[in-house]
Amino acid sequence: MNFTRAFFPLSMILLSGCVVGPDYQKPDAVLPAKFSESKAASAENVTLNPWWESFRDRRLNDLVHQGLAENLSVRQALERITAAEANVVIAGAGALPSLGASAEGNVAGQDGSYPRRTTGNDHSETKSISAGLSASWLLDFFGQYRRSKEAATASLDAAYDDVNVARLAYLSDLVSSYVNARYYQEALALNRKNLQSRRETLKLTNEIKEAGAASSLDVLQTEGLVNQTLAELPALETGFHQSANHIATLLGVPASTITASLIKGSAQPMPRYSTRVGIPADLIRNRPDIRAAERRLQAATAEIGVAEAQLYPSIELGGSIGASRNFNLVTGSVSNWSFGPSLSLPILNGGALKAQVKAARSNAEQQYLTWKSTVLNAVEEVENAQTALIRDGQTVAALRKVVNSYEQTLNLARESYRGGASTILDVLDAERNVASARLSLASAIRQLARDYVALNVAIGGGAEIGAVPATVASK
């Protein structure tokens, strides 16, 4: 008893004083003061910015909010939070005392007649019952379980950030697919408009042929353009249906479920506002993949302490109380108890424990390199998206002027052809130029919208919209 009174306060002092392994230090990255094509001004927290509303498309807004809670990738990431929370409990439980109870009842007997020297009847039976209570507590002198819980908590934080990573991927995929669907609808409308124009040219050519001013070759060339336009329609229809099917999958419903609601066309999405990208340092705060990488670095750093703690002795306090009774004996009850510490000291293990420390340090270094790579990739994504957005905006503006010029050229070519001052080839060339310019403009508008999506995703925009607070998710 004197030993217990002396050992217990000493164990408390040791428990509070020693944690092996390196303490986590936030990593640093050398980043430029600003992006190459923006001002050196920090932006606000963009993780709650609904940037897709800049398209001013109500149908797109409805689809985005519908899928935030139904996207299967996001739901899988949310489910991984539950597993990470359980791992925190498991890691912390090792440092707490454990208590167990057991009970056993037994009836034994024998029957039969055979030669024996003992006297009495041929049937005997014994009854006994026993119960016990045991407790143990592994004293965490060197912080093994505290480091384990630190690692598990950091992994839990990474799981929350992974949900936001999945949410960003969903936003990028859904909005881009919607942009594609509307592009294919616009391309279909343009091709049908081109088809109508070319049929009018064919009609005009036939009329001029009947008047003796055009040849059969002119008619065949005009018919060729009509048929060429007809041949382009199926591929565009396929592109629209595939985009609509993919949107349905992203919303967690069967393919073609929402196709009917998208058949009614809408204008191609065009961003109405500019994006404030901030400075590269903002990415460390706003990008969930960077935060997740840092949390995994923290977990790997804590695992070094877990491995180092295995190099040191461990002491476990244990005790038990038991009682048993044999009902065949007059004084058939027995009780026993025990209490005391046990010491485990690693001596010879073939270098396995030191190798575990080395492996843990290597893993932490790998996680640091992963974090650094994630930061640099994020900066590159912003730079690329911003550059593309600026220049594709210039392309759209130039193509609008091209379309206007070619449309005027087509009108003049037709008037000239009616008056006999030009050939059908002039009209057909003008029609080809108009059709090509219109489709190029539609394609450029699609690319501009996709650049806008890529830029906002690259800065972490909207990553936390619809996120479940940690305090709620842990319930």
GROMACS .gro file of C-alpha atoms in nm:
model
  475
    1MET     CA    1   0.000   0.000   0.000
    2ASN     CA    2   0.288   0.238   0.071
    3PHE     CA    3   0.423   0.154  -0.276
    4THR     CA    4   0.088   0.251  -0.432
    5ARG     CA    5   0.074   0.582  -0.249
    6ALA     CA    6   0.424   0.671  -0.365
    7PHE     CA    7   0.393   0.543  -0.721
    8PHE     CA    8   0.061   0.707  -0.814
    9PRO     CA    9   0.171   1.074  -0.768
   10LEU     CA   10   0.498   0.994  -0.946
   11SER     CA   11   0.311   0.851  -1.242
   12MET     CA   12   0.098   1.165  -1.264
   13ILE     CA   13   0.411   1.380  -1.281
   14LEU     CA   14   0.561   1.163  -1.554
   15LEU     CA   15   0.236   1.158  -1.749
   16SER     CA   16   0.222   1.535  -1.766
   17GLY     CA   17   0.583   1.600  -1.849
   18CYS     CA   18   0.718   1.398  -2.145
   19VAL     CA   19   0.603   1.374  -2.506
   20VAL     CA   20   0.858   1.245  -2.754
   21GLY     CA   21   0.868   1.332  -3.122
   22PRO     CA   22   0.880   1.669  -3.299
   23ASP     CA   23   0.609   1.928  -3.239
   24TYR     CA   24   0.426   2.032  -3.554
   25GLN     CA   25   0.535   2.352  -3.723
   26LYS     CA   26   0.332   2.510  -4.002
   27PRO     CA   27   0.522   2.479  -4.330
   28ASP     CA   28   0.634   2.783  -4.525
   29ALA     CA   29   0.624   2.828  -4.900
   30VAL     CA   30   0.803   3.099  -5.094
   31LEU     CA   31   0.529   3.253  -5.309
   32PRO     CA   32   0.524   3.561  -5.533
   33ALA     CA   33   0.362   3.876  -5.397
   34LYS     CA   34   0.096   3.869  -5.670
   35PHE     CA   35  -0.024   3.682  -5.974
   36SER     CA   36   0.129   3.789  -6.302
   37GLU     CA   37  -0.188   3.951  -6.440
   38SER     CA   38  -0.357   4.094  -6.133
   39LYS     CA   39  -0.297   4.350  -5.864
   40ALA     CA   40  -0.120   4.269  -5.538
   41ALA     CA   41  -0.436   4.292  -5.329
   42SER     CA   42  -0.560   4.019  -5.098
   43ALA     CA   43  -0.914   3.900  -5.168
   44GLU     CA   44  -1.186   3.819  -4.918
   45ASN     CA   45  -1.271   3.465  -4.819
   46VAL     CA   46  -1.406   3.322  -5.144
   47THR     CA   47  -1.508   2.982  -5.007
   48LEU     CA   48  -1.865   3.105  -4.961
   49ASN     CA   49  -1.886   3.291  -5.291
   50PRO     CA   50  -2.158   3.152  -5.527
   51TRP     CA   51  -1.963   3.248  -5.837
   52TRP     CA   52  -2.187   3.050  -6.076
   53GLU     CA   53  -2.466   3.302  -6.012
   54SER     CA   54  -2.262   3.541  -6.227
   55PHE     CA   55  -2.402   3.356  -6.529
   56ARG     CA   56  -2.750   3.477  -6.435
   57ASP     CA   57  -2.900   3.144  -6.529
   58ARG     CA   58  -3.178   3.034  -6.294
   59ARG     CA   59  -3.179   2.678  -6.425
   60LEU     CA   60  -2.808   2.644  -6.356
   61ASN     CA   61  -2.852   2.781  -6.002
   62ASP     CA   62  -3.125   2.525  -5.933
   63LEU     CA   63  -2.911   2.238  -6.060
   64VAL     CA   64  -2.612   2.344  -5.850
   65HIS     CA   65  -2.809   2.357  -5.525
   66GLN     CA   66  -2.993   2.034  -5.606
   67GLY     CA   67  -2.669   1.844  -5.642
   68LEU     CA   68  -2.481   1.988  -5.345
   69ALA     CA   69  -2.660   1.744  -5.113
   70GLU     CA   70  -2.703   1.458  -5.363
   71ASN     CA   71  -2.370   1.427  -5.543
   72LEU     CA   72  -2.235   1.082  -5.463
   73SER     CA   73  -1.870   1.187  -5.445
   74VAL     CA   74  -1.957   1.453  -5.186
   75ARG     CA   75  -2.165   1.203  -4.988
   76GLN     CA   76  -1.879   0.952  -4.991
   77ALA     CA   77  -1.644   1.219  -4.857
   78LEU     CA   78  -1.898   1.304  -4.584
   79GLU     CA   79  -1.914   0.940  -4.485
   80ARG     CA   80  -1.535   0.930  -4.448
   81ILE     CA   81  -1.574   1.195  -4.177
   82THR     CA   82  -1.764   0.939  -3.968
   83ALA     CA   83  -1.475   0.694  -3.994
   84ALA     CA   84  -1.224   0.967  -3.906
   85GLU     CA   85  -1.426   1.066  -3.598
   86ALA     CA   86  -1.426   0.703  -3.485
   87ASN     CA   87  -1.048   0.690  -3.526
   88VAL     CA   88  -1.013   0.990  -3.293
   89VAL     CA   89  -1.208   0.802  -3.027
   90ILE     CA   90  -1.000   0.488  -3.081
   91ALA     CA   91  -0.674   0.681  -3.056
   92GLY     CA   92  -0.777   0.854  -2.735
   93ALA     CA   93  -0.912   0.539  -2.571
   94GLY     CA   94  -0.567   0.385  -2.540
   95ALA     CA   95  -0.459   0.640  -2.280
   96LEU     CA   96  -0.761   0.573  -2.058
   97PRO     CA   97  -0.799   0.296  -1.796
   98SER     CA   98  -0.982  -0.014  -1.913
   99LEU     CA   99  -1.217  -0.218  -1.696
  100GLY     CA  100  -1.353  -0.563  -1.766
  101ALA     CA  101  -1.577  -0.810  -1.587
  102SER     CA  102  -1.624  -1.184  -1.624
  103ALA     CA  103  -1.851  -1.449  -1.476
  104GLU     CA  104  -1.868  -1.824  -1.513
  105GLY     CA  105  -2.101  -2.095  -1.390
  106ASN     CA  106  -2.024  -2.467  -1.415
  107VAL     CA  107  -2.211  -2.789  -1.349
  108ALA     CA  108  -2.023  -3.118  -1.389
  109GLY     CA  109  -2.120  -3.477  -1.321
  110GLN     CA  110  -2.074  -3.839  -1.417
  111ASP     CA  111  -2.315  -4.131  -1.468
  112GLY     CA  112  -2.277  -4.506  -1.519
  113SER     CA  113  -2.172  -4.822  -1.335
  114TYR     CA  114  -1.829  -4.973  -1.360
  115PRO     CA  115  -1.595  -5.137  -1.110
  116ARG     CA  116  -1.460  -4.886  -0.870
  117ARG     CA  117  -1.350  -4.893  -0.512
  118THR     CA  118  -1.533  -4.586  -0.399
  119THR     CA  119  -1.867  -4.620  -0.231
  120GLY     CA  120  -2.184  -4.423  -0.276
  121ASN     CA  121  -2.434  -4.397  -0.560
  122ASP     CA  122  -2.336  -4.408  -0.929
  123HIS     CA  123  -2.429  -4.047  -0.997
  124SER     CA  124  -2.228  -3.746  -0.876
  125GLU     CA  125  -2.253  -3.377  -0.963
  126THR     CA  126  -2.060  -3.066  -0.872
  127LYS     CA  127  -2.168  -2.702  -0.908
  128SER     CA  128  -1.947  -2.394  -0.902
  129ILE     CA  129  -1.968  -2.028  -0.989
  130SER     CA  130  -1.697  -1.763  -1.025
  131ALA     CA  131  -1.679  -1.394  -1.109
  132GLY     CA  132  -1.400  -1.146  -1.159
  133LEU     CA  133  -1.324  -0.781  -1.221
  134SER     CA  134  -1.003  -0.663  -1.386
  135ALA     CA  135  -0.860  -0.322  -1.463
  136SER     CA  136  -0.551  -0.199  -1.644
  137TRP     CA  137  -0.397   0.135  -1.734
  138LEU     CA  138  -0.100   0.177  -1.962
  139LEU     CA  139   0.080   0.488  -1.838
  140ASP     CA  140   0.152   0.715  -2.133
  141PHE     CA  141   0.488   0.840  -2.006
  142PHE     CA  142   0.623   0.930  -2.351
  143GLY     CA  143   0.310   1.057  -2.522
  144GLN     CA  144   0.238   0.761  -2.748
  145TYR     CA  145  -0.139   0.795  -2.719
  146ARG     CA  146  -0.134   1.173  -2.712
  147ARG     CA  147   0.056   1.170  -3.039
  148SER     CA  148  -0.186   0.909  -3.176
  149LYS     CA  149  -0.481   1.128  -3.089
  150GLU     CA  150  -0.306   1.430  -3.239
  151ALA     CA  151  -0.257   1.237  -3.564
  152ALA     CA  152  -0.617   1.116  -3.567
  153THR     CA  153  -0.751   1.466  -3.503
  154ALA     CA  154  -0.542   1.607  -3.787
  155SER     CA  155  -0.673   1.330  -4.013
  156LEU     CA  156  -1.027   1.424  -3.912
  157ASP     CA  157  -0.960   1.784  -4.012
  158ALA     CA  158  -0.828   1.656  -4.346
  159ALA     CA  159  -1.148   1.457  -4.394
  160TYR     CA  160  -1.353   1.775  -4.356
  161ASP     CA  161  -1.132   1.946  -4.612
  162ASP     CA  162  -1.168   1.648  -4.844
  163VAL     CA  163  -1.543   1.710  -4.848
  164ASN     CA  164  -1.476   2.061  -4.975
  165VAL     CA  165  -1.236   1.921  -5.234
  166ALA     CA  166  -1.515   1.691  -5.356
  167ARG     CA  167  -1.758   1.983  -5.352
  168LEU     CA  168  -1.525   2.192  -5.570
  169ALA     CA  169  -1.483   1.904  -5.813
  170TYR     CA  170  -1.862   1.871  -5.830
  171LEU     CA  171  -1.909   2.243  -5.898
  172SER     CA  172  -1.644   2.239  -6.171
  173ASP     CA  173  -1.787   1.930  -6.339
  174LEU     CA  174  -2.152   2.032  -6.316
  175VAL     CA  175  -2.116   2.391  -6.434
  176SER     CA  176  -1.878   2.287  -6.715
  177SER     CA  177  -2.122   2.016  -6.826
  178TYR     CA  178  -2.406   2.268  -6.824
  179VAL     CA  179  -2.193   2.506  -7.032
  180ASN     CA  180  -2.127   2.222  -7.276
  181ALA     CA  181  -2.497   2.133  -7.300
  182ARG     CA  182  -2.593   2.491  -7.379
  183TYR     CA  183  -2.310   2.514  -7.634
  184TYR     CA  184  -2.439   2.210  -7.821
  185GLN     CA  185  -2.787   2.359  -7.820
  186GLU     CA  186  -2.651   2.685  -7.957
  187ALA     CA  187  -2.449   2.500  -8.221
  188LEU     CA  188  -2.761   2.306  -8.321
  189ALA     CA  189  -2.961   2.628  -8.350
  190LEU     CA  190  -2.686   2.788  -8.558
  191ASN     CA  191  -2.660   2.487  -8.788
  192ARG     CA  192  -3.035   2.483  -8.837
  193LYS     CA  193  -3.016   2.854  -8.917
  194ASN     CA  194  -2.735   2.780  -9.161
  195LEU     CA  195  -2.945   2.500  -9.308
  196GLN     CA  196  -3.233   2.737  -9.365
  197SER     CA  197  -3.000   2.991  -9.527
  198ARG     CA  198  -2.846   2.732  -9.757
  199ARG     CA  199  -3.186   2.600  -9.858
  200GLU     CA  200  -3.283   2.956  -9.949
  201THR     CA  201  -2.965   2.979 -10.156
  202LEU     CA  202  -3.053   2.649 -10.323
  203LYS     CA  203  -3.399   2.781 -10.402
  204LEU     CA  204  -3.248   3.101 -10.543
  205THR     CA  205  -3.004   2.897 -10.754
  206ASN     CA  206  -3.283   2.686 -10.898
  207GLU     CA  207  -3.478   2.998 -10.987
  208ILE     CA  208  -3.178   3.150 -11.161
  209LYS     CA  209  -3.113   2.820 -11.342
  210GLU     CA  210  -3.470   2.820 -11.472
  211ALA     CA  211  -3.404   3.171 -11.599
  212GLY     CA  212  -3.099   3.036 -11.781
  213ALA     CA  213  -2.839   3.225 -11.577
  214ALA     CA  214  -2.711   2.932 -11.365
  215SER     CA  215  -2.582   2.586 -11.442
  216SER     CA  216  -2.650   2.242 -11.300
  217LEU     CA  217  -2.306   2.258 -11.138
  218ASP     CA  218  -2.417   2.559 -10.936
  219VAL     CA  219  -2.722   2.365 -10.815
  220LEU     CA  220  -2.512   2.060 -10.719
  221GLN     CA  221  -2.264   2.270 -10.523
  222THR     CA  222  -2.547   2.436 -10.335
  223GLU     CA  223  -2.710   2.100 -10.260
  224GLY     CA  224  -2.375   1.975 -10.129
  225LEU     CA  225  -2.366   2.250  -9.865
  226VAL     CA  226  -2.723   2.167  -9.759
  227ASN     CA  227  -2.637   1.799  -9.715
  228GLN     CA  228  -2.314   1.882  -9.535
  229THR     CA  229  -2.511   2.086  -9.281
  230LEU     CA  230  -2.757   1.800  -9.233
  231ALA     CA  231  -2.465   1.564  -9.166
  232GLU     CA  232  -2.334   1.786  -8.885
  233LEU     CA  233  -2.656   1.787  -8.681
  234PRO     CA  234  -2.645   1.429  -8.533
  235ALA     CA  235  -2.304   1.477  -8.370
  236LEU     CA  236  -2.423   1.797  -8.202
  237GLU     CA  237  -2.738   1.624  -8.077
  238THR     CA  238  -2.524   1.344  -7.936
  239GLY     CA  239  -2.304   1.596  -7.755
  240PHE     CA  240  -2.609   1.761  -7.597
  241HIS     CA  241  -2.759   1.433  -7.475
  242GLN     CA  242  -2.427   1.313  -7.333
  243SER     CA  243  -2.382   1.640  -7.143
  244ALA     CA  244  -2.736   1.620  -7.008
  245ASN     CA  245  -2.683   1.257  -6.903
  246HIS     CA  246  -2.365   1.348  -6.719
  247ILE     CA  247  -2.543   1.629  -6.534
  248ALA     CA  248  -2.802   1.376  -6.417
  249THR     CA  249  -2.529   1.145  -6.289
  250LEU     CA  250  -2.368   1.432  -6.098
  251LEU     CA  251  -2.705   1.500  -5.933
  252GLY     CA  252  -2.727   1.137  -5.821
  253VAL     CA  253  -3.016   1.042  -6.053
  254PRO     CA  254  -3.029   0.808  -6.354
  255ALA     CA  255  -2.905   0.934  -6.690
  256SER     CA  256  -3.158   1.112  -6.913
  257THR     CA  257  -3.368   1.205  -6.609
  258ILE     CA  258  -3.325   1.578  -6.661
  259THR     CA  259  -3.281   1.581  -7.039
  260ALA     CA  260  -3.642   1.682  -7.098
  261SER     CA  261  -3.606   1.983  -6.871
  262LEU     CA  262  -3.299   2.098  -7.066
  263ILE     CA  263  -3.447   2.050  -7.413
  264LYS     CA  264  -3.595   2.395  -7.392
  265GLY     CA  265  -3.292   2.591  -7.496
  266SER     CA  266  -3.135   2.882  -7.316
  267ALA     CA  267  -2.865   3.131  -7.406
  268GLN     CA  268  -2.506   3.022  -7.365
  269PRO     CA  269  -2.379   3.105  -7.014
  270MET     CA  270  -2.159   3.415  -7.012
  271PRO     CA  271  -1.990   3.543  -6.694
  272ARG     CA  272  -2.121   3.888  -6.603
  273TYR     CA  273  -1.868   3.981  -6.335
  274SER     CA  274  -1.492   3.973  -6.305
  275THR     CA  275  -1.320   3.753  -6.049
  276ARG     CA  276  -1.094   3.890  -5.776
  277VAL     CA  277  -0.821   3.631  -5.754
  278GLY     CA  278  -0.635   3.791  -5.463
  279ILE     CA  279  -0.273   3.696  -5.405
  280PRO     CA  280  -0.101   3.355  -5.402
  281ALA     CA  281  -0.089   3.348  -5.022
  282ASP     CA  282  -0.471   3.351  -5.018
  283LEU     CA  283  -0.470   3.006  -5.173
  284ILE     CA  284  -0.329   2.850  -4.855
  285ARG     CA  285  -0.638   2.975  -4.671
  286ASN     CA  286  -0.900   2.916  -4.941
  287ARG     CA  287  -0.796   2.598  -5.122
  288PRO     CA  288  -0.928   2.289  -4.938
  289ASP     CA  289  -0.677   2.056  -5.103
  290ILE     CA  290  -0.391   2.265  -4.962
  291ARG     CA  291  -0.547   2.260  -4.616
  292ALA     CA  292  -0.602   1.884  -4.639
  293ALA     CA  293  -0.239   1.831  -4.742
  294GLU     CA  294  -0.123   2.037  -4.444
  295ARG     CA  295  -0.342   1.839  -4.205
  296ARG     CA  296  -0.192   1.515  -4.339
  297LEU     CA  297   0.153   1.660  -4.283
  298GLN     CA  298   0.055   1.733  -3.924
  299ALA     CA  299  -0.074   1.377  -3.880
  300ALA     CA  300   0.247   1.233  -4.024
  301THR     CA  301   0.454   1.450  -3.790
  302ALA     CA  302   0.259   1.319  -3.491
  303GLU     CA  303   0.315   0.962  -3.609
  304ILE     CA  304   0.689   1.019  -3.562
  305GLY     CA  305   0.621   1.063  -3.190
  306VAL     CA  306   0.413   0.746  -3.186
  307ALA     CA  307   0.702   0.551  -3.338
  308GLU     CA  308   0.963   0.707  -3.107
  309ALA     CA  309   0.756   0.622  -2.800
  310GLN     CA  310   0.796   0.255  -2.888
  311LEU     CA  311   1.171   0.289  -2.819
  312TYR     CA  312   1.114   0.358  -2.450
  313PRO     CA  313   0.993   0.146  -2.159
  314SER     CA  314   0.622   0.123  -2.089
  315ILE     CA  315   0.456   0.068  -1.753
  316GLU     CA  316   0.109  -0.074  -1.708
  317LEU     CA  317  -0.088  -0.068  -1.385
  318GLY     CA  318  -0.307  -0.371  -1.348
  319GLY     CA  319  -0.533  -0.525  -1.088
  320SER     CA  320  -0.801  -0.786  -1.051
  321ILE     CA  321  -1.058  -0.907  -0.796
  322GLY     CA  322  -1.213  -1.252  -0.819
  323ALA     CA  323  -1.449  -1.471  -0.621
  324SER     CA  324  -1.560  -1.831  -0.665
  325ARG     CA  325  -1.782  -2.079  -0.483
  326ASN     CA  326  -1.808  -2.456  -0.500
  327PHE     CA  327  -2.152  -2.561  -0.381
  328ASN     CA  328  -2.035  -2.914  -0.299
  329LEU     CA  329  -1.801  -2.793  -0.030
  330VAL     CA  330  -1.906  -2.672   0.309
  331THR     CA  331  -1.667  -2.378   0.298
  332GLY     CA  332  -1.676  -2.342  -0.077
  333SER     CA  333  -1.615  -1.970  -0.135
  334VAL     CA  334  -1.278  -1.824  -0.230
  335SER     CA  335  -1.184  -1.465  -0.309
  336ASN     CA  336  -0.857  -1.329  -0.444
  337TRP     CA  337  -0.717  -0.995  -0.558
  338SER     CA  338  -0.399  -0.857  -0.709
  339PHE     CA  339  -0.253  -0.517  -0.797
  340GLY     CA  340   0.077  -0.400  -0.929
  341PRO     CA  341   0.272  -0.245  -1.215
  342SER     CA  342   0.435  -0.432  -1.502
  343LEU     CA  343   0.736  -0.303  -1.693
  344SER     CA  344   0.801  -0.367  -2.061
  345LEU     CA  345   1.145  -0.276  -2.191
  346PRO     CA  346   1.245  -0.316  -2.557
  347ILE     CA  347   1.595  -0.465  -2.575
  348LEU     CA  348   1.646  -0.675  -2.886
  349ASN     CA  349   1.409  -0.631  -3.181
  350GLY     CA  350   1.635  -0.651  -3.482
  351GLY     CA  351   1.625  -0.275  -3.535
  352ALA     CA  352   1.253  -0.283  -3.617
  353LEU     CA  353   1.158  -0.002  -3.381
  354LYS     CA  354   1.427   0.234  -3.510
  355ALA     CA  355   1.325   0.145  -3.865
  356GLN     CA  356   0.967   0.242  -3.779
  357VAL     CA  357   1.089   0.585  -3.665
  358LYS     CA  358   1.287   0.624  -3.986
  359ALA     CA  359   0.984   0.526  -4.193
  360ALA     CA  360   0.764   0.773  -4.003
  361ARG     CA  361   1.011   1.056  -4.065
  362SER     CA  362   1.028   0.966  -4.433
  363ASN     CA  363   0.649   0.968  -4.455
  364ALA     CA  364   0.637   1.312  -4.294
  365GLU     CA  365   0.890   1.440  -4.548
  366GLN     CA  366   0.679   1.295  -4.829
  367GLN     CA  367   0.372   1.470  -4.692
  368TYR     CA  368   0.563   1.798  -4.680
  369LEU     CA  369   0.665   1.757  -5.044
  370THR     CA  370   0.304   1.674  -5.131
  371TRP     CA  371   0.188   1.991  -4.957
  372LYS     CA  372   0.448   2.201  -5.137
  373SER     CA  373   0.355   2.047  -5.471
  374THR     CA  374  -0.014   2.114  -5.403
  375VAL     CA  375   0.059   2.482  -5.332
  376LEU     CA  376   0.266   2.526  -5.648
  377ASN     CA  377   0.006   2.345  -5.862
  378ALA     CA  378  -0.263   2.572  -5.721
  379VAL     CA  379  -0.065   2.882  -5.817
  380GLU     CA  380  -0.013   2.741  -6.167
  381GLU     CA  381  -0.385   2.666  -6.206
  382VAL     CA  382  -0.479   3.022  -6.113
  383GLU     CA  383  -0.217   3.170  -6.346
  384ASN     CA  384  -0.328   2.950  -6.637
  385ALA     CA  385  -0.699   3.010  -6.584
  386GLN     CA  386  -0.655   3.386  -6.548
  387THR     CA  387  -0.440   3.408  -6.860
  388ALA     CA  388  -0.691   3.202  -7.058
  389LEU     CA  389  -0.988   3.404  -6.932
  390ILE     CA  390  -0.834   3.736  -7.035
  391ARG     CA  391  -0.728   3.623  -7.381
  392ASP     CA  392  -1.038   3.420  -7.459
  393GLY     CA  393  -1.240   3.729  -7.370
  394GLN     CA  394  -1.046   3.914  -7.637
  395THR     CA  395  -1.116   3.630  -7.879
  396VAL     CA  396  -1.491   3.651  -7.816
  397ALA     CA  397  -1.491   4.026  -7.875
  398ALA     CA  398  -1.300   3.986  -8.202
  399LEU     CA  399  -1.522   3.702  -8.325
  400ARG     CA  400  -1.836   3.907  -8.270
  401LYS     CA  401  -1.697   4.160  -8.518
  402VAL     CA  402  -1.602   3.880  -8.758
  403VAL     CA  403  -1.956   3.740  -8.752
  404ASN     CA  404  -2.104   4.084  -8.816
  405SER     CA  405  -1.868   4.144  -9.112
  406TYR     CA  406  -1.938   3.805  -9.271
  407GLU     CA  407  -2.314   3.842  -9.233
  408GLN     CA  408  -2.298   4.173  -9.421
  409THR     CA  409  -2.076   4.011  -9.684
  410LEU     CA  410  -2.331   3.733  -9.733
  411ASN     CA  411  -2.614   3.979  -9.786
  412LEU     CA  412  -2.408   4.171 -10.045
  413ALA     CA  413  -2.305   3.848 -10.220
  414ARG     CA  414  -2.666   3.738 -10.260
  415GLU     CA  415  -2.773   4.075 -10.397
  416SER     CA  416  -2.481   4.071 -10.636
  417TYR     CA  417  -2.566   3.715 -10.746
  418ARG     CA  418  -2.927   3.810 -10.816
  419GLY     CA  419  -2.802   4.096 -11.030
  420GLY     CA  420  -2.561   3.871 -11.215
  421ALA     CA  421  -2.251   4.056 -11.099
  422SER     CA  422  -2.108   3.754 -10.912
  423THR     CA  423  -2.120   3.374 -10.924
  424ILE     CA  424  -2.277   3.121 -10.696
  425LEU     CA  425  -1.929   3.042 -10.563
  426ASP     CA  426  -1.913   3.388 -10.409
  427VAL     CA  427  -2.242   3.323 -10.228
  428LEU     CA  428  -2.135   2.977 -10.113
  429ASP     CA  429  -1.802   3.107  -9.982
  430ALA     CA  430  -1.983   3.381  -9.793
  431GLU     CA  431  -2.221   3.126  -9.642
  432ARG     CA  432  -1.932   2.905  -9.535
  433ASN     CA  433  -1.760   3.201  -9.372
  434VAL     CA  434  -2.075   3.303  -9.185
  435ALA     CA  435  -2.141   2.949  -9.063
  436SER     CA  436  -1.781   2.897  -8.955
  437ALA     CA  437  -1.763   3.234  -8.778
  438ARG     CA  438  -2.087   3.175  -8.590
  439LEU     CA  439  -1.976   2.834  -8.468
  440SER     CA  440  -1.633   2.970  -8.376
  441LEU     CA  441  -1.801   3.242  -8.171
  442ALA     CA  442  -2.020   2.986  -7.992
  443SER     CA  443  -1.714   2.771  -7.921
  444ALA     CA  444  -1.519   3.072  -7.792
  445ILE     CA  445  -1.807   3.168  -7.562
  446ARG     CA  446  -1.809   2.814  -7.427
  447GLN     CA  447  -1.434   2.827  -7.365
  448LEU     CA  448  -1.465   3.166  -7.197
  449ALA     CA  449  -1.728   3.027  -6.960
  450ARG     CA  450  -1.511   2.723  -6.886
  451ASP     CA  451  -1.216   2.954  -6.813
  452TYR     CA  452  -1.433   3.142  -6.567
  453VAL     CA  453  -1.527   2.813  -6.398
  454ALA     CA  454  -1.163   2.701  -6.386
  455LEU     CA  455  -1.047   3.030  -6.234
  456ASN     CA  456  -1.306   3.032  -5.958
  457VAL     CA  457  -1.242   2.668  -5.874
  458ALA     CA  458  -0.866   2.732  -5.876
  459ILE     CA  459  -0.900   3.000  -5.605
  460GLY     CA  460  -1.132   2.776  -5.396
  461GLY     CA  461  -1.451   2.967  -5.473
  462GLY     CA  462  -1.768   2.819  -5.323
  463ALA     CA  463  -1.588   2.527  -5.156
  464GLU     CA  464  -1.774   2.566  -4.826
  465ILE     CA  465  -2.123   2.643  -4.955
  466GLY     CA  466  -2.355   2.379  -4.813
  467ALA     CA  467  -2.084   2.246  -4.582
  468VAL     CA  468  -2.194   2.074  -4.261
  469PRO     CA  469  -2.041   2.244  -3.953
  470ALA     CA  470  -1.795   2.024  -3.767
  471THR     CA  471  -1.998   2.041  -3.446
  472VAL     CA  472  -2.305   1.911  -3.630
  473ALA     CA  473  -2.126   1.645  -3.832
  474SER     CA  474  -1.971   1.491  -3.522
  475LYS     CA  475  -2.303   1.421  -3.353
   0.00000   0.00000   0.00000
